[in-house]
Amino acid sequence: AQKITQTQPGMFVQEKEAVTLDCTYDTSDPSYGLFWYKQPSSGEMIFLIYQGSYDQQNATEGRYSLNFQKARKSANLVISASQLGDSAMYFCARSDTGGFKTIFGAGTRLFVKA
Amino acid sequence: DTGVSQDPRHKITKRGQNVTFRCDPISEHNRLYWYRQTLGQGPEFLTYFQNEAQLEKSRLLSDRFSAERPKGSFSTLEIQRTEQGDSAMYLCASSLRTSQGDEQFFGPGTRLTVL
């Protein structure tokens, strides 16, 4: 099965430090998209960052950056200068060539300590 | 509010009853998705619409599940003869495919509890 693997069920980080959330994926599609979403305890899914499989540069959005290593099929999320409000579940996801069927990982719960 | 909306936010029903959920996507978005999320898991893809056409349906969707998007705007997800295993959060998302990708905007979800 083509799946998304997030090996860290839970992570702790000190406020103001950087943290990396791991994500690896399976795919046989030549073209695909990779996403990260944040889900706070309130439940809404919040889009963070997108990386296309043919993008030459790693995506960045403010404090979020995606460390994309295509040959290793990994798409790790880096959060710089962690804030208390970053405490949430984080999901990695992959869409297929058509861009519609999106597969999500099981998520990583991030705890930011003051 | 121009985000994705879902109604109802919570639904409690007895086993065997039918339920219907509604999703109103962002108005200019032509793509609409339904997902199911159980506690501690990521969302599981259920189905996808491009405009009014249902282009993909997960094997997770049994014959008791049906989704429609009659005019390419709002969508409904119906579950017939509900079972306790159907208890979950049902999420709707919409997107507009651009050269930058296909960012999906999610609604707040409908939490279904089957007693």
XYZ file of N, CA and C in Angstrom:
687
model
N 0.841 -1.194 0.000
C 0.000 0.000 0.000
C 0.879 1.247 0.000
N 0.449 2.256 -0.717
C 1.210 3.489 -0.745
C 0.824 4.289 0.479
N 1.713 4.424 1.424
C 1.357 5.014 2.693
C 2.329 6.105 3.113
N 1.924 6.824 4.151
C 2.730 7.876 4.759
C 3.124 7.399 6.154
N 4.389 7.534 6.473
C 4.870 7.072 7.774
C 5.408 8.239 8.578
N 4.824 8.433 9.743
C 5.327 9.413 10.699
C 5.736 8.612 11.935
N 7.026 8.497 12.150
C 7.546 7.561 13.144
C 7.530 8.109 14.564
N 7.262 9.391 14.722
C 7.292 10.017 16.041
C 5.866 10.262 16.517
N 5.331 9.419 17.376
C 3.971 9.659 17.858
C 3.889 10.928 18.692
N 4.972 11.250 19.417
C 4.983 12.450 20.241
C 6.380 13.053 20.283
N 6.408 14.385 20.329
C 7.687 15.091 20.384
C 7.570 16.239 21.386
N 8.654 16.480 22.118
C 8.738 17.625 23.010
C 9.809 18.586 22.487
N 9.533 19.873 22.605
C 10.533 20.864 22.214
C 10.427 22.042 23.177
N 11.543 22.634 23.465
C 11.572 23.814 24.310
C 11.163 25.022 23.473
N 10.389 25.885 24.101
C 10.000 27.123 23.433
C 11.232 27.831 22.873
N 11.087 28.366 21.666
C 12.101 29.123 20.935
C 13.142 28.256 20.248
N 13.083 26.954 20.478
C 13.999 26.070 19.767
C 13.356 25.552 18.487
N 14.190 24.987 17.603
C 13.689 24.390 16.371
C 13.391 22.914 16.583
N 12.465 22.396 15.788
C 12.108 20.978 15.892
C 11.853 20.439 14.490
N 12.214 19.176 14.293
C 11.985 18.506 13.003
C 11.029 17.347 13.199
N 9.963 17.338 12.423
C 8.983 16.252 12.438
C 9.196 15.413 11.184
N 9.367 14.119 11.373
C 9.743 13.243 10.275
C 8.532 12.740 9.483
N 8.757 12.533 8.195
C 7.725 11.980 7.322
C 8.397 11.254 6.169
N 8.054 10.004 5.965
C 8.477 9.285 4.769
C 7.242 8.770 4.063
N 7.365 8.538 2.765
C 6.185 8.170 1.977
C 6.554 7.132 0.929
N 5.550 6.391 0.521
C 5.660 5.472 -0.600
C 4.894 6.078 -1.756
N 5.428 5.915 -2.940
C 4.665 6.274 -4.126
C 5.343 5.708 -5.354
N 4.530 5.393 -6.348
C 5.046 5.034 -7.657
C 4.654 6.086 -8.690
N 3.986 7.141 -8.213
C 3.591 8.215 -9.114
C 4.814 9.066 -9.480
N 4.906 9.479 -10.726
C 6.026 10.334 -11.115
C 5.861 11.773 -10.613
N 4.630 12.149 -10.365
C 4.350 13.511 -9.937
C 3.387 13.467 -8.760
N 3.718 14.179 -7.735
C 2.874 14.161 -6.547
C 3.126 15.418 -5.733
N 2.274 15.640 -4.769
C 2.419 16.782 -3.875
C 2.535 16.312 -2.439
N 3.243 17.049 -1.661
C 3.424 16.740 -0.244
C 2.946 17.922 0.581
N 2.248 17.633 1.653
C 1.626 18.669 2.477
C 1.891 18.387 3.942
N 1.853 19.450 4.706
C 1.807 19.336 6.156
C 0.609 20.150 6.657
N -0.131 19.539 7.584
C -1.261 20.189 8.217
C -1.077 20.147 9.720
N -1.625 21.143 10.377
C -1.623 21.232 11.837
C -3.055 21.066 12.324
N -3.244 20.289 13.371
C -4.572 20.125 13.955
C -4.498 20.397 15.454
N -4.886 21.598 15.874
C -4.897 21.904 17.310
C -5.986 21.105 18.010
N -6.040 21.241 19.307
C -7.022 20.484 20.087
C -8.451 20.871 19.716
N -8.627 22.025 19.135
C -9.965 22.448 18.707
C -10.462 21.643 17.513
N -9.573 20.958 16.799
C -9.998 20.020 15.767
C -9.854 20.460 14.324
N -9.736 21.761 14.071
C -9.667 22.164 12.666
C -8.307 21.817 12.061
N -8.320 21.465 10.794
C -7.092 21.149 10.054
C -6.600 22.429 9.391
N -5.358 22.788 9.672
C -4.797 24.036 9.165
C -3.635 23.714 8.235
N -3.733 24.173 6.977
C -2.661 23.963 6.013
C -1.426 24.748 6.433
N -0.256 24.095 6.354
C 0.992 24.760 6.709
C 1.889 25.006 5.504
N 2.108 23.933 4.704
C 3.139 24.060 3.671
C 2.939 22.982 2.619
N 3.348 23.302 1.378
C 3.210 22.384 0.245
C 4.549 22.279 -0.498
N 4.831 21.054 -0.955
C 6.020 20.811 -1.781
C 5.617 19.956 -2.976
N 5.877 20.422 -4.170
C 5.647 19.622 -5.350
C 6.854 18.731 -5.624
N 6.599 17.553 -6.180
C 7.686 16.596 -6.356
C 8.737 17.080 -7.344
N 8.361 17.999 -8.227
C 9.328 18.502 -9.202
C 9.922 19.843 -8.793
N 9.521 20.343 -7.643
C 10.089 21.611 -7.176
C 11.566 21.412 -6.835
N 12.378 22.313 -7.339
C 13.824 22.182 -7.134
C 14.248 22.652 -5.748
N 13.497 23.596 -5.214
C 13.868 24.142 -3.913
C 12.908 23.668 -2.843
N 13.434 23.562 -1.630
C 12.574 23.212 -0.497
C 11.609 24.352 -0.209
N 10.380 23.991 0.102
C 9.358 24.997 0.388
C 9.575 25.627 1.759
N 9.257 26.893 1.848
C 9.293 27.593 3.131
C 8.058 28.471 3.256
N 7.521 28.550 4.475
C 6.391 29.415 4.778
C 6.589 29.949 6.181
N 7.157 31.145 6.280
C 7.383 31.727 7.588
C 8.328 30.867 8.416
N 7.844 30.408 9.574
C 8.683 29.573 10.458
C 8.712 28.111 10.035
N 7.959 27.772 9.008
C 7.897 26.381 8.556
C 8.747 26.185 7.303
N 9.488 25.113 7.277
C 10.198 24.730 6.062
C 10.089 23.224 5.898
N 10.129 22.802 4.664
C 9.988 21.386 4.353
C 11.319 20.895 3.808
N 11.916 19.949 4.481
C 13.187 19.357 4.062
C 12.861 18.163 3.156
N 12.853 18.405 1.853
C 12.419 17.418 0.865
C 13.631 16.689 0.303
N 13.659 15.375 0.508
C 14.719 14.544 -0.051
C 14.042 13.481 -0.897
N 13.964 13.772 -2.192
C 13.163 12.959 -3.091
C 13.669 11.524 -3.195
N 14.968 11.358 -3.286
C 15.521 10.009 -3.444
C 15.234 9.153 -2.214
N 15.189 9.784 -1.078
C 14.916 9.051 0.170
C 13.434 9.016 0.481
N 12.633 9.692 -0.333
C 11.184 9.775 -0.120
C 10.880 10.259 1.287
N 11.519 11.363 1.614
C 11.216 11.953 2.917
C 10.856 13.418 2.752
N 10.017 13.892 3.634
C 9.505 15.267 3.570
C 9.327 15.767 4.993
N 10.417 16.030 5.652
C 10.366 16.420 7.060
C 9.988 17.887 7.213
N 9.213 18.167 8.234
C 8.802 19.538 8.543
C 9.724 20.096 9.622
N 10.257 21.263 9.356
C 11.082 21.946 10.338
C 10.339 23.189 10.819
N 10.155 23.277 12.124
C 9.538 24.462 12.720
C 10.636 25.194 13.481
N 10.892 26.399 13.086
C 11.929 27.176 13.765
C 11.284 28.010 14.874
N 12.068 28.327 15.888
C 11.618 29.214 16.965
C 10.238 28.819 17.467
N 10.127 27.619 18.000
C 8.834 27.083 18.444
C 8.132 28.015 19.422
N 6.807 28.048 19.296
C 5.975 28.851 20.174
C 4.991 27.930 20.896
N 4.487 28.392 22.030
C 3.553 27.561 22.796
C 2.339 27.193 21.946
N 1.946 28.091 21.071
C 0.795 27.828 20.201
C 1.052 26.787 19.134
N 2.287 26.340 19.015
C 2.592 25.276 18.052
C 2.218 23.900 18.591
N 1.882 23.811 19.855
C 1.474 22.525 20.425
C 0.209 22.047 19.724
N 0.306 20.899 19.062
C -0.797 20.388 18.238
C -0.391 19.052 17.631
N -1.346 18.444 16.906
C -1.033 17.293 16.050
C -0.594 17.816 14.692
N 0.389 17.164 14.118
C 0.884 17.535 12.806
C 0.797 16.328 11.886
N 0.169 16.550 10.732
C -0.029 15.475 9.780
C 0.715 15.769 8.483
N 1.418 14.748 8.011
C 2.040 14.783 6.700
C 1.079 14.097 5.728
N 1.017 14.592 4.515
C 0.090 14.025 3.541
C 0.698 14.083 2.149
N 0.247 13.158 1.304
C 0.709 13.104 -0.078
C -0.498 12.991 -0.991
N -0.475 13.767 -2.059
C -1.508 13.638 -3.075
C -0.896 13.008 -4.309
N -1.755 12.357 -5.107
C -1.241 11.664 -6.289
C -1.166 12.607 -7.476
N -0.861 12.038 -8.625
C -0.646 12.849 -9.823
C -1.829 13.740 -10.123
N -3.027 13.164 -9.979
C -4.210 13.953 -10.269
C -4.485 14.990 -9.204
N -3.862 14.820 -8.082
C -4.001 15.811 -7.021
C -5.228 15.639 -6.171
N -5.970 14.528 -6.359
C -7.184 14.454 -5.574
C -7.145 13.438 -4.449
N -6.654 12.243 -4.691
C -6.635 11.297 -3.593
C -5.449 11.602 -2.697
N -5.731 12.014 -1.485
C -4.686 12.435 -0.553
C -4.614 11.449 0.592
N -3.413 10.980 0.868
C -3.175 10.017 1.938
C -2.475 10.741 3.084
N -2.987 10.576 4.286
C -2.422 11.208 5.472
C -1.680 10.191 6.325
N -0.643 10.663 7.007
C 0.016 9.856 8.019
C -0.781 9.844 9.310
N -0.289 9.098 10.291
C -0.994 8.969 11.565
C -0.774 10.170 12.474
N 0.190 11.004 12.126
C 0.391 12.239 12.860
C 1.459 12.160 13.930
N 1.968 13.330 14.290
C 2.905 13.496 15.398
C 2.345 14.561 16.315
N 2.258 14.249 17.590
C 1.794 15.262 18.544
C 3.000 16.020 19.077
N 2.990 17.309 18.887
C 4.090 18.165 19.337
C 3.679 18.897 20.604
N 4.553 18.838 21.586
C 4.358 19.568 22.841
C 5.481 20.601 22.956
N 5.112 21.854 23.087
C 6.099 22.917 23.258
C 6.117 23.313 24.723
N 7.289 23.222 25.334
C 7.440 23.510 26.766
C 7.922 24.946 26.972
N 7.347 25.582 27.960
C 7.754 26.963 28.290
C 9.080 26.988 29.038
N -18.136 34.894 6.739
C -17.169 33.793 6.811
C -17.081 33.107 5.447
N -15.907 33.086 4.859
C -15.768 32.525 3.529
C -15.079 31.182 3.544
N -14.947 30.551 4.696
C -14.306 29.249 4.775
C -15.271 28.126 4.456
N -14.780 26.897 4.607
C -15.617 25.713 4.414
C -16.496 25.535 5.652
N -17.772 25.321 5.430
C -18.668 25.100 6.570
C -19.295 23.715 6.470
N -19.595 23.175 7.623
C -20.217 21.856 7.694
C -21.363 21.897 8.687
N -22.378 21.136 8.381
C -23.559 21.099 9.235
C -24.157 19.692 9.249
N -24.509 19.162 10.421
C -24.316 19.766 11.741
C -22.878 19.601 12.219
N -22.564 20.200 13.329
C -21.243 20.019 13.908
C -21.181 18.738 14.728
N -22.296 18.374 15.285
C -22.365 17.151 16.090
C -23.677 16.443 15.757
N -23.576 15.098 15.722
C -24.785 14.312 15.476
C -24.703 13.044 16.306
N -25.734 12.835 17.106
C -25.850 11.604 17.875
C -27.047 10.863 17.333
N -26.859 9.598 17.006
C -27.945 8.820 16.421
C -27.926 7.411 16.970
N -29.019 6.727 16.801
C -29.092 5.334 17.218
C -28.706 4.440 16.047
N -28.112 3.332 16.390
C -27.725 2.354 15.381
C -28.915 2.014 14.494
N -28.654 1.977 13.196
C -29.716 1.642 12.257
C -30.379 2.838 11.616
N -30.176 4.023 12.179
C -30.779 5.223 11.616
C -29.917 5.748 10.463
N -30.537 6.546 9.618
C -29.820 7.212 8.530
C -29.436 8.618 8.968
N -28.276 9.075 8.515
C -27.846 10.446 8.800
C -27.338 11.087 7.519
N -27.457 12.394 7.462
C -26.965 13.151 6.305
C -26.203 14.368 6.792
N -25.046 14.574 6.217
C -24.219 15.720 6.559
C -24.091 16.622 5.328
N -23.932 17.895 5.609
C -23.791 18.858 4.519
C -22.454 19.569 4.605
N -21.895 19.865 3.450
C -20.648 20.625 3.366
C -20.824 21.740 2.340
N -20.497 22.951 2.734
C -20.472 24.090 1.816
C -19.023 24.504 1.613
N -18.483 24.293 0.429
C -17.069 24.624 0.188
C -16.879 26.113 -0.029
N -15.642 26.504 -0.143
C -15.321 27.874 -0.553
C -15.851 28.052 -1.976
N -16.508 29.150 -2.221
C -17.350 29.281 -3.407
C -16.619 29.054 -4.731
N -15.401 29.489 -4.863
C -14.731 29.342 -6.160
C -13.978 28.022 -6.304
N -14.041 27.185 -5.279
C -13.306 25.918 -5.333
C -14.095 24.874 -6.112
N -13.430 24.226 -7.064
C -14.119 23.228 -7.863
C -13.915 21.807 -7.336
N -12.993 21.636 -6.389
C -12.733 20.302 -5.874
C -13.264 20.188 -4.442
N -13.866 19.057 -4.157
C -14.431 18.838 -2.822
C -14.127 17.418 -2.397
N -13.734 17.277 -1.141
C -13.289 15.998 -0.606
C -14.047 15.692 0.694
N -14.265 14.407 0.923
C -14.764 13.947 2.215
C -13.737 12.999 2.819
N -13.516 13.177 4.120
C -12.604 12.331 4.876
C -13.304 11.869 6.149
N -12.781 10.777 6.698
C -13.238 10.319 8.005
C -12.009 10.258 8.913
N -12.154 10.755 10.119
C -11.046 10.740 11.066
C -11.502 10.142 12.381
N -10.829 9.086 12.804
C -11.087 8.499 14.109
C -10.006 8.946 15.076
N -10.283 8.783 16.349
C -9.413 9.304 17.399
C -7.995 8.772 17.261
N -7.036 9.691 17.231
C -5.638 9.300 17.193
C -5.117 8.934 15.816
N -5.950 9.129 14.802
C -5.534 8.790 13.435
C -5.593 10.014 12.534
N -4.912 9.906 11.396
C -5.043 10.951 10.407
C -6.332 10.769 9.612
N -6.741 11.797 8.894
C -7.937 11.675 8.059
C -7.769 10.577 7.009
N -8.853 9.832 6.778
C -8.867 8.804 5.745
C -9.734 9.294 4.598
N -9.197 9.250 3.411
C -9.911 9.702 2.221
C -11.146 8.826 1.990
N -12.274 9.492 1.733
C -13.515 8.767 1.420
C -13.900 8.949 -0.042
N -13.989 10.214 -0.473
C -14.424 10.454 -1.830
C -14.038 11.855 -2.263
N -14.120 12.069 -3.594
C -13.667 13.324 -4.183
C -14.583 13.715 -5.335
N -14.889 14.992 -5.398
C -15.677 15.549 -6.483
C -14.869 16.624 -7.196
N -14.967 16.618 -8.509
C -14.525 17.775 -9.272
C -15.771 18.343 -9.921
N -16.125 19.545 -9.531
C -17.436 20.108 -9.859
C -18.508 19.125 -9.368
N -19.420 18.682 -10.234
C -20.475 17.786 -9.752
C -20.129 16.312 -9.946
N -19.002 16.029 -10.562
C -18.636 14.644 -10.861
C -17.855 14.009 -9.707
N -18.334 12.848 -9.288
C -17.624 12.083 -8.254
C -16.568 11.232 -8.957
N -15.322 11.586 -8.814
C -14.263 10.964 -9.607
C -13.526 9.852 -8.888
N -13.636 9.810 -7.599
C -12.904 8.792 -6.850
C -13.694 8.451 -5.601
N -13.707 7.164 -5.290
C -14.427 6.708 -4.109
C -13.588 5.634 -3.442
N -13.311 5.812 -2.179
C -12.464 4.870 -1.465
C -13.177 3.540 -1.249
N -12.388 2.503 -1.146
C -12.963 1.204 -0.791
C -13.500 1.194 0.628
N -13.091 2.209 1.415
C -13.621 2.328 2.768
C -15.113 2.612 2.744
N -15.567 3.187 1.649
C -16.969 3.564 1.544
C -17.798 2.349 1.156
N -18.544 1.856 2.140
C -19.401 0.728 1.835
C -20.635 1.220 1.085
N -21.489 0.287 0.710
C -22.709 0.642 -0.007
C -23.644 1.486 0.847
N -23.387 1.539 2.143
C -24.268 2.330 3.009
C -23.946 3.834 2.919
N -22.825 4.135 2.324
C -22.389 5.529 2.203
C -22.669 6.031 0.784
N -23.184 7.236 0.703
C -23.337 7.866 -0.606
C -23.094 9.360 -0.470
N -22.478 9.924 -1.482
C -22.187 11.349 -1.481
C -22.655 11.946 -2.788
N -23.105 13.187 -2.699
C -23.558 13.895 -3.884
C -23.051 15.325 -3.860
N -22.956 15.884 -5.038
C -22.645 17.310 -5.171
C -23.431 17.795 -6.388
N -24.736 17.937 -6.225
C -25.646 18.057 -7.368
C -25.381 19.220 -8.309
N -24.978 20.326 -7.851
C -24.774 21.468 -8.737
C -23.340 21.963 -8.699
N -22.475 21.110 -8.226
C -21.079 21.518 -8.154
C -20.783 22.523 -7.074
N -21.747 22.695 -6.141
C -21.489 23.630 -5.052
C -21.421 22.855 -3.746
N -22.506 22.839 -2.962
C -22.479 22.110 -1.698
C -22.517 20.603 -1.967
N -22.169 19.849 -0.940
C -22.181 18.400 -1.047
C -22.864 17.809 0.173
N -23.433 16.624 0.000
C -24.003 15.889 1.123
C -23.371 14.505 1.192
N -23.214 14.031 2.406
C -22.742 12.676 2.661
C -23.811 11.987 3.492
N -24.354 10.901 2.974
C -25.398 10.168 3.693
C -24.866 8.816 4.117
N -25.168 8.448 5.336
C -24.851 7.119 5.838
C -26.166 6.445 6.194
N -26.423 5.339 5.560
C -27.655 4.590 5.835
C -27.363 3.480 6.842
N -28.375 3.170 7.640
C -28.297 2.061 8.596
C -26.990 2.149 9.391
N -26.824 3.244 10.098
C -25.566 3.495 10.796
C -25.203 2.363 11.747
N -23.912 2.174 11.887
C -23.343 1.182 12.799
C -22.425 1.898 13.781
N -22.137 1.264 14.901
C -21.295 1.908 15.905
C -19.909 2.221 15.336
N -19.437 1.422 14.412
C -18.138 1.659 13.783
C -18.106 2.887 12.905
N -19.259 3.462 12.636
C -19.297 4.689 11.834
C -18.993 5.926 12.682
N -18.951 5.758 13.983
C -18.662 6.888 14.868
C -17.284 7.444 14.558
N -17.233 8.712 14.219
C -15.983 9.342 13.788
C -16.251 10.814 13.535
N -15.184 11.535 13.210
C -15.309 12.901 12.714
C -15.305 12.831 11.194
N -16.286 13.455 10.567
C -16.344 13.492 9.112
C -15.946 14.901 8.662
N -14.859 14.931 7.907
C -14.279 16.204 7.481
C -14.532 16.436 6.001
N -14.824 17.653 5.677
C -14.970 18.066 4.291
C -13.864 19.068 3.993
N -13.353 19.017 2.793
C -12.336 19.981 2.373
C -12.616 20.399 0.937
N -12.150 21.589 0.589
C -12.276 22.023 -0.799
C -10.958 22.628 -1.254
N -10.780 22.649 -2.554
C -9.534 23.191 -3.096
C -9.759 23.716 -4.505
N -8.806 24.519 -4.931
C -8.784 25.024 -6.293
C -7.386 24.761 -6.813
N -7.293 23.865 -7.757
C -5.972 23.464 -8.220
C -5.311 24.610 -8.968
N -4.087 24.928 -8.554
C -3.309 25.954 -9.231
C -1.930 25.388 -9.536
N -1.125 26.195 -10.172
C 0.237 25.752 -10.470
C 1.059 25.596 -9.208
N 0.565 26.163 -8.112
C 1.269 26.062 -6.841
C 0.868 24.823 -6.053
N -0.042 24.049 -6.593
C -0.430 22.853 -5.851
C -1.918 22.804 -5.623
N -2.301 22.058 -4.637
C -3.710 21.776 -4.427
C -4.015 21.845 -2.945
N -3.802 23.001 -2.358
C -4.026 23.162 -0.929
C -5.492 22.952 -0.608
N -5.741 22.056 0.306
C -7.109 21.774 0.716
C -7.438 22.561 1.971
N -8.566 23.223 1.936
C -9.080 23.955 3.084
C -10.159 23.094 3.735
N -9.983 22.844 5.005
C -10.881 21.943 5.716
C -11.963 22.704 6.467
N -13.116 22.063 6.552
C -14.176 22.555 7.414
C -13.961 22.079 8.838
N -14.829 22.506 9.754
C -14.670 22.157 11.167
C -15.039 20.711 11.480
N -15.680 20.024 10.545
C -16.031 18.634 10.753
C -17.401 18.428 11.379
N -17.945 17.246 11.155
C -19.156 16.795 11.829
C -18.786 15.568 12.652
N -19.006 15.673 13.945
C -18.693 14.525 14.809
C -19.935 13.661 14.944
N -19.823 12.419 14.492
C -20.937 11.477 14.547
C -20.717 10.473 15.671
N -21.714 10.319 16.489
C -21.715 9.298 17.534
C -22.906 8.387 17.293
N -22.623 7.116 17.116
C -23.684 6.129 16.915
C -23.819 5.289 18.176
N -24.993 5.358 18.774
C -25.213 4.655 20.051
C -25.714 3.222 19.830
